[in-house]
CSV table of C-alpha atoms in Angstrom, one decimal:
chain,number,residue,atom,x,y,z
A,137,UNK,CA,0.0,0.0,0.0
A,138,UNK,CA,1.2,3.5,-0.7
A,139,UNK,CA,2.0,5.7,2.3
A,140,UNK,CA,-0.7,8.1,3.5
A,141,UNK,CA,0.8,11.7,3.6
A,142,UNK,CA,-1.1,14.6,5.2
A,143,UNK,CA,-0.1,18.1,4.3
A,144,UNK,CA,-1.9,20.4,6.8
A,145,UNK,CA,-1.8,23.3,4.4
A,146,UNK,CA,-1.3,23.5,0.7
A,147,UNK,CA,2.3,24.1,-0.2
A,148,UNK,CA,4.3,24.9,-3.4
A,149,UNK,CA,3.4,22.6,-6.3
A,150,UNK,CA,6.9,21.3,-6.8
A,151,UNK,CA,6.8,20.1,-3.2
A,152,UNK,CA,3.3,18.6,-3.7
A,153,UNK,CA,4.6,16.7,-6.8
A,154,UNK,CA,7.3,15.1,-4.7
A,155,UNK,CA,4.8,14.0,-2.1
A,156,UNK,CA,2.4,12.6,-4.7
A,157,UNK,CA,5.2,10.5,-6.2
A,158,UNK,CA,5.8,9.0,-2.7
A,159,UNK,CA,2.3,8.4,-1.5
A,160,UNK,CA,-1.4,9.4,-1.4
A,161,UNK,CA,-1.6,13.0,-0.3
A,162,UNK,CA,-4.4,14.6,1.6
A,163,UNK,CA,-4.7,18.4,2.0
A,164,UNK,CA,-7.6,20.4,3.6
A,165,UNK,CA,-10.2,21.7,1.2
A,166,UNK,CA,-10.5,24.6,1.3
A,167,UNK,CA,-7.0,25.4,2.3
A,168,UNK,CA,-7.2,26.7,5.9
A,169,UNK,CA,-5.6,26.3,9.4
A,170,UNK,CA,-7.0,23.2,11.0
A,171,UNK,CA,-8.3,23.4,14.6
A,172,UNK,CA,-7.0,20.7,16.9
A,173,UNK,CA,-10.0,18.4,16.6
A,174,UNK,CA,-9.9,18.5,12.8
A,175,UNK,CA,-6.1,18.1,12.7
A,176,UNK,CA,-6.3,15.0,14.9
A,177,UNK,CA,-9.0,13.6,12.6
A,178,UNK,CA,-7.1,14.4,9.4
A,179,UNK,CA,-3.8,12.7,10.6
A,180,UNK,CA,-5.4,9.4,11.6
A,181,UNK,CA,-3.6,6.7,9.8
A,182,UNK,CA,-1.0,9.0,8.3
A,183,UNK,CA,2.5,7.8,7.7
A,184,UNK,CA,3.9,11.3,7.2
A,185,UNK,CA,2.7,14.7,8.1
A,186,UNK,CA,3.9,17.9,6.5
A,187,UNK,CA,3.0,20.7,8.8
A,188,UNK,CA,3.3,24.4,9.5
A,189,UNK,CA,4.5,26.4,12.5
A,190,UNK,CA,1.0,26.9,13.9
A,191,UNK,CA,0.1,23.1,14.1
A,192,UNK,CA,0.6,21.7,17.6
A,193,UNK,CA,2.4,18.4,17.3
A,194,UNK,CA,2.4,16.7,20.8
A,195,UNK,CA,1.7,13.3,22.4
A,196,UNK,CA,-2.1,13.7,21.7
A,197,UNK,CA,-1.4,14.5,18.1
A,198,UNK,CA,0.9,11.4,17.8
A,199,UNK,CA,-1.7,9.2,19.5
A,200,UNK,CA,-4.4,10.5,17.1
A,201,UNK,CA,-2.2,9.7,14.1
A,202,UNK,CA,-1.4,6.2,15.2
A,203,UNK,CA,1.6,4.0,15.6
A,204,UNK,CA,2.3,3.9,11.9
A,205,UNK,CA,3.4,7.6,11.9
A,206,UNK,CA,7.0,7.8,10.8
A,207,UNK,CA,7.7,11.5,10.2
A,208,UNK,CA,6.6,15.0,11.0
A,209,UNK,CA,8.1,17.5,8.6
A,210,UNK,CA,7.6,21.1,9.4
A,211,UNK,CA,7.8,23.9,6.8
A,212,UNK,CA,9.7,26.1,9.2
A,213,UNK,CA,13.0,26.5,11.0
A,214,UNK,CA,11.5,26.9,14.5
A,215,UNK,CA,9.8,23.9,16.0
A,216,UNK,CA,8.6,25.2,19.4
A,217,UNK,CA,5.1,24.0,18.4
A,218,UNK,CA,6.4,20.4,18.3
A,219,UNK,CA,7.0,18.2,21.4
A,220,UNK,CA,10.1,16.6,19.9
A,221,UNK,CA,10.7,14.4,22.9
A,222,UNK,CA,7.1,13.0,22.8
A,223,UNK,CA,7.4,12.2,19.1
A,224,UNK,CA,10.9,10.7,19.3
A,225,UNK,CA,9.6,8.5,22.2
A,226,UNK,CA,7.2,7.1,19.6
A,227,UNK,CA,10.0,6.6,17.0
A,228,UNK,CA,8.6,9.5,14.9
A,229,UNK,CA,11.3,11.5,13.0
A,230,UNK,CA,11.0,15.3,13.2
A,231,UNK,CA,12.5,17.5,10.6
A,232,UNK,CA,12.6,21.3,9.9
A,233,UNK,CA,13.8,23.6,7.1
A,234,UNK,CA,16.9,25.5,8.2
A,235,UNK,CA,19.1,27.5,5.8
A,236,UNK,CA,16.8,28.1,2.9
A,237,UNK,CA,15.0,31.1,4.6
A,238,UNK,CA,18.1,32.8,6.0
A,239,UNK,CA,18.5,35.6,3.5
A,240,UNK,CA,14.8,36.3,3.2
A,241,UNK,CA,14.4,36.7,7.0
A,242,UNK,CA,17.6,38.8,7.3
A,243,UNK,CA,16.3,41.1,4.5
A,244,UNK,CA,12.9,41.5,6.3
A,245,UNK,CA,14.7,42.1,9.6
A,246,UNK,CA,16.6,45.0,8.1
A,247,UNK,CA,13.5,46.2,6.3
A,248,UNK,CA,11.8,46.6,9.7
A,249,UNK,CA,14.9,48.2,11.2
A,250,UNK,CA,15.0,50.8,8.5
A,251,UNK,CA,11.3,51.3,8.6
A,252,UNK,CA,11.2,52.1,12.3
A,253,UNK,CA,14.5,54.1,12.5
A,254,UNK,CA,13.7,56.2,9.5
A,255,UNK,CA,10.0,56.5,10.3
A,256,UNK,CA,8.9,55.2,6.9
A,257,UNK,CA,5.6,53.8,8.2
A,258,UNK,CA,4.7,57.2,9.8
A,259,UNK,CA,5.5,58.9,6.5
A,260,UNK,CA,3.4,56.5,4.4
A,261,UNK,CA,0.4,56.8,6.8
A,262,UNK,CA,0.6,60.6,6.6
A,263,UNK,CA,0.5,60.5,2.8
A,264,UNK,CA,-2.3,57.9,2.6
A,265,UNK,CA,-4.3,60.0,5.0
A,266,UNK,CA,-3.8,63.0,2.7
A,267,UNK,CA,-2.5,65.1,5.5
A,268,UNK,CA,-0.9,68.4,4.4
A,269,UNK,CA,2.9,68.3,4.4
A,270,UNK,CA,5.9,70.0,2.9
A,271,UNK,CA,9.6,69.5,3.0
A,272,UNK,CA,11.2,70.9,6.1
A,273,UNK,CA,14.7,70.3,7.6
A,274,UNK,CA,13.1,69.1,10.8
A,275,UNK,CA,10.3,67.0,9.3
A,276,UNK,CA,10.0,63.4,10.4
A,277,UNK,CA,13.6,63.1,11.5
A,278,UNK,CA,14.8,59.6,12.0
A,279,UNK,CA,17.9,57.9,13.3
A,280,UNK,CA,21.0,57.0,11.2
A,281,UNK,CA,22.7,53.6,11.6
A,282,UNK,CA,26.4,54.5,10.8
A,283,UNK,CA,28.6,54.1,13.9
A,284,UNK,CA,25.7,52.6,15.9
A,285,UNK,CA,25.8,49.3,17.7
A,286,UNK,CA,23.6,46.4,16.8
A,287,UNK,CA,23.1,43.8,19.5
A,288,UNK,CA,22.1,40.4,18.2
A,289,UNK,CA,20.6,37.8,20.5
A,290,UNK,CA,21.4,34.5,18.8
A,291,UNK,CA,24.2,34.7,16.2
A,292,UNK,CA,23.1,31.7,14.2
A,293,UNK,CA,22.6,31.6,10.5
A,294,UNK,CA,19.9,34.4,10.4
A,295,UNK,CA,21.6,36.5,13.1
A,296,UNK,CA,24.9,36.3,11.2
A,297,UNK,CA,23.2,37.3,7.9
A,298,UNK,CA,21.7,40.3,9.7
A,299,UNK,CA,25.1,41.2,11.1
A,300,UNK,CA,26.6,41.1,7.6
A,301,UNK,CA,24.0,43.6,6.4
A,302,UNK,CA,24.5,45.8,9.4
A,303,UNK,CA,28.3,45.9,8.8
A,304,UNK,CA,27.5,47.2,5.2
A,305,UNK,CA,25.6,50.0,6.9
A,306,UNK,CA,28.6,50.8,9.1
A,307,UNK,CA,27.3,49.3,12.4
A,308,UNK,CA,29.3,47.7,15.2
A,309,UNK,CA,28.2,44.2,16.3
A,310,UNK,CA,27.9,42.8,19.7
A,311,UNK,CA,26.1,39.5,20.3
A,312,UNK,CA,25.0,37.0,23.0
A,313,UNK,CA,23.6,33.5,23.0
A,314,UNK,CA,23.9,30.0,24.4
A,315,UNK,CA,27.3,29.7,22.9
A,316,UNK,CA,29.9,31.8,21.2
A,317,UNK,CA,30.2,31.9,17.4
A,318,UNK,CA,33.1,30.4,15.6
A,319,UNK,CA,36.3,32.5,15.7
A,320,UNK,CA,36.1,33.0,11.9
A,321,UNK,CA,32.6,34.5,12.2
A,322,UNK,CA,33.6,36.8,15.0
A,323,UNK,CA,36.6,37.9,13.0
A,324,UNK,CA,34.6,38.5,9.8
A,325,UNK,CA,32.0,40.6,11.6
A,326,UNK,CA,34.4,42.1,14.1
A,327,UNK,CA,31.7,40.9,16.6
A,328,UNK,CA,32.1,40.9,20.3
A,329,UNK,CA,30.5,38.4,22.6
A,330,UNK,CA,28.9,40.0,25.7
A,331,UNK,CA,26.4,39.0,28.4
A,332,UNK,CA,22.8,39.8,27.7
A,333,UNK,CA,22.7,42.6,30.3
A,334,UNK,CA,25.7,44.4,28.7
A,335,UNK,CA,24.2,43.9,25.2
A,336,UNK,CA,20.9,45.6,26.3
A,337,UNK,CA,22.7,48.5,27.9
A,338,UNK,CA,25.1,49.2,25.1
A,339,UNK,CA,23.1,48.5,21.9
A,340,UNK,CA,21.3,51.1,19.8
A,341,UNK,CA,19.4,48.3,18.1
A,342,UNK,CA,18.6,44.9,19.6
A,343,UNK,CA,17.6,42.2,17.1
A,344,UNK,CA,16.2,38.9,18.3
A,345,UNK,CA,17.2,35.6,16.6
A,346,UNK,CA,17.1,33.1,19.3
A,347,UNK,CA,14.7,30.1,19.3
A,348,UNK,CA,11.7,30.0,21.5
A,349,UNK,CA,12.4,27.8,24.5
A,350,UNK,CA,11.3,27.8,28.1
A,351,UNK,CA,14.4,29.9,28.8
A,352,UNK,CA,13.8,32.5,26.1
A,353,UNK,CA,10.0,32.9,26.6
A,354,UNK,CA,9.6,36.6,27.7
A,355,UNK,CA,13.4,37.0,27.6
A,356,UNK,CA,12.6,40.6,26.7
A,357,UNK,CA,10.3,41.7,29.6
A,358,UNK,CA,9.8,45.0,31.4
A,359,UNK,CA,13.2,44.7,33.1
A,360,UNK,CA,15.0,44.0,29.9
A,361,UNK,CA,13.3,46.9,28.2
A,362,UNK,CA,14.2,49.2,31.1
A,363,UNK,CA,17.8,48.2,30.7
A,364,UNK,CA,17.9,49.4,27.1
A,365,UNK,CA,18.8,52.9,26.1
A,366,UNK,CA,15.8,55.3,25.7
A,367,UNK,CA,17.1,55.9,22.2
A,368,UNK,CA,17.3,52.2,21.3
A,369,UNK,CA,15.1,50.1,19.0
A,370,UNK,CA,14.0,46.5,19.4
A,371,UNK,CA,13.5,44.2,16.3
A,372,UNK,CA,11.8,40.8,16.6
A,373,UNK,CA,11.6,38.4,13.6
A,374,UNK,CA,12.1,35.1,15.6
A,375,UNK,CA,9.1,34.1,17.7
A,376,UNK,CA,6.5,36.4,19.3
A,377,UNK,CA,6.6,35.0,22.9
A,378,UNK,CA,10.3,35.8,23.2
A,379,UNK,CA,8.9,39.4,23.9
A,380,UNK,CA,6.4,40.3,26.6
A,381,UNK,CA,4.1,42.1,24.2
A,382,UNK,CA,2.2,44.0,26.9
A,383,UNK,CA,5.4,45.2,28.5
A,384,UNK,CA,6.7,46.3,25.1
A,385,UNK,CA,3.6,48.3,24.4
A,386,UNK,CA,3.9,50.1,27.7
A,387,UNK,CA,7.6,50.7,27.1
A,388,UNK,CA,7.0,52.1,23.6
A,389,UNK,CA,4.1,54.3,24.8
A,390,UNK,CA,6.0,55.8,27.8
A,391,UNK,CA,9.4,56.4,26.0
A,392,UNK,CA,11.3,53.6,27.8
A,393,UNK,CA,12.7,52.8,24.3
A,394,UNK,CA,12.5,54.7,21.1
A,395,UNK,CA,10.8,52.1,18.8
A,396,UNK,CA,10.3,48.6,17.7
A,397,UNK,CA,9.9,46.5,14.5
A,398,UNK,CA,7.9,43.3,14.8
A,399,UNK,CA,7.2,40.5,12.4
A,400,UNK,CA,6.0,38.0,15.0
A,401,UNK,CA,3.5,38.3,17.8
A,402,UNK,CA,2.8,36.6,21.1
A,403,UNK,CA,-0.6,35.3,20.2
A,404,UNK,CA,-0.7,35.3,16.4
A,405,UNK,CA,-2.7,36.3,14.5
A,406,UNK,CA,-3.7,38.7,17.3
A,407,UNK,CA,-1.6,41.8,17.9
A,408,UNK,CA,-1.7,43.6,21.3
A,409,UNK,CA,-4.2,46.5,20.7
A,410,UNK,CA,-1.9,49.1,22.2
A,411,UNK,CA,0.8,48.4,19.6
A,412,UNK,CA,-1.7,49.2,16.8
A,413,UNK,CA,-2.1,52.7,18.2
A,414,UNK,CA,1.6,53.6,18.3
A,415,UNK,CA,3.5,55.3,15.6
A,416,UNK,CA,6.9,54.2,16.9
A,417,UNK,CA,6.4,50.5,16.0
A,418,UNK,CA,6.7,49.0,12.5
A,419,UNK,CA,4.4,45.9,12.1
A,420,UNK,CA,4.4,43.1,9.6
A,421,UNK,CA,2.2,40.0,9.6
A,422,UNK,CA,4.9,37.3,9.9
A,423,UNK,CA,6.5,37.9,6.5
A,424,UNK,CA,10.1,36.8,7.4
A,425,UNK,CA,10.2,34.0,4.8
A,426,UNK,CA,7.5,35.4,2.5
A,427,UNK,CA,9.2,35.4,-0.9
A,428,UNK,CA,8.0,33.2,-3.6
A,429,UNK,CA,11.5,31.6,-4.0
A,430,UNK,CA,12.0,31.0,-0.2
A,431,UNK,CA,8.6,29.6,0.5
A,432,UNK,CA,9.0,27.2,-2.4
A,433,UNK,CA,12.4,26.1,-1.3
A,434,UNK,CA,11.1,25.6,2.3
A,435,UNK,CA,8.2,23.4,1.0
A,436,UNK,CA,10.5,21.3,-1.3
A,437,UNK,CA,13.0,20.7,1.6
A,438,UNK,CA,10.1,19.7,3.9
A,439,UNK,CA,8.8,17.3,1.1
A,440,UNK,CA,12.3,15.9,0.6
A,441,UNK,CA,12.6,15.3,4.4
A,442,UNK,CA,9.3,13.4,4.5
A,443,UNK,CA,10.0,11.3,1.4
A,444,UNK,CA,13.4,10.3,2.7
A,445,UNK,CA,12.0,9.0,5.9
A,446,UNK,CA,9.3,7.1,4.1
A,447,UNK,CA,12.0,5.4,2.0
A,448,UNK,CA,14.0,4.5,5.0
A,449,UNK,CA,16.7,7.1,4.3
A,450,UNK,CA,18.2,9.8,6.5
A,451,UNK,CA,16.4,13.1,6.0
A,452,UNK,CA,18.4,16.1,4.9
A,453,UNK,CA,17.6,18.2,8.0
A,454,UNK,CA,16.4,16.2,11.0
A,455,UNK,CA,15.8,17.8,14.4
A,456,UNK,CA,17.9,16.0,17.0
A,457,UNK,CA,16.7,15.4,20.6
């Protein structure tokens, strides 16, 4: 019998073609996020599940699928929505899609950084509202980046790509994380490893690129925000719950920090209402990997991972325990 493959959302056609060659593929019609009860019903009897970052994959999910489940392949780098230990305990392989979205996410990070520091969103909203304006030497003054310090929390692939872009803008780099980067990377970026508290105190821009774990949930809370410069900016393109969104809204509204750029949110798709009322925050609806090329590459890698496991082969990008 051909393997049963469940794709929880429709993905790029090249990836769907790979899956169809390997088994019988089911996708929701119409394409939509599946609530938990529908997800559990859909995966019953599945040999492989190709999922997205908003699908919860835990022990209950694995039990609903059944003992024949071999692989969960997520079309994402982060896998905080997956209980890896629970799936591994049931001999289910877990895979993700690192690497292929690095440049797209780094570009979006820098787009948010420029948008908030140069007040591009404010300017566009003014024009679209047809407010009167004229050129003036003091009109909508922003903040330049040359000679400023970028603090990167998590100097992995995406953090490193952001740092390279920042160096091209003349910024200095400090970073922190669970471990130091390789010496060659530090040398290339002229990057200095510092503790988090020093990074927060010294950085003009803090950019978050750490995974969401129990240790990083609300890593940026009211205390961390208070430690930052009042002229500093926070950029988050990793996972929303790394930031205490309510605390950030208060900090932005009261001038504790100068501004923020956010592509991810604590309770997606909800956004804290106070953030929507503030001019000093640039907002994007989780667009970090949202280029045609990147999303296609992510989907194809996820499909290759699933197909490899179904064939008894080592997948290209497994998640280790």
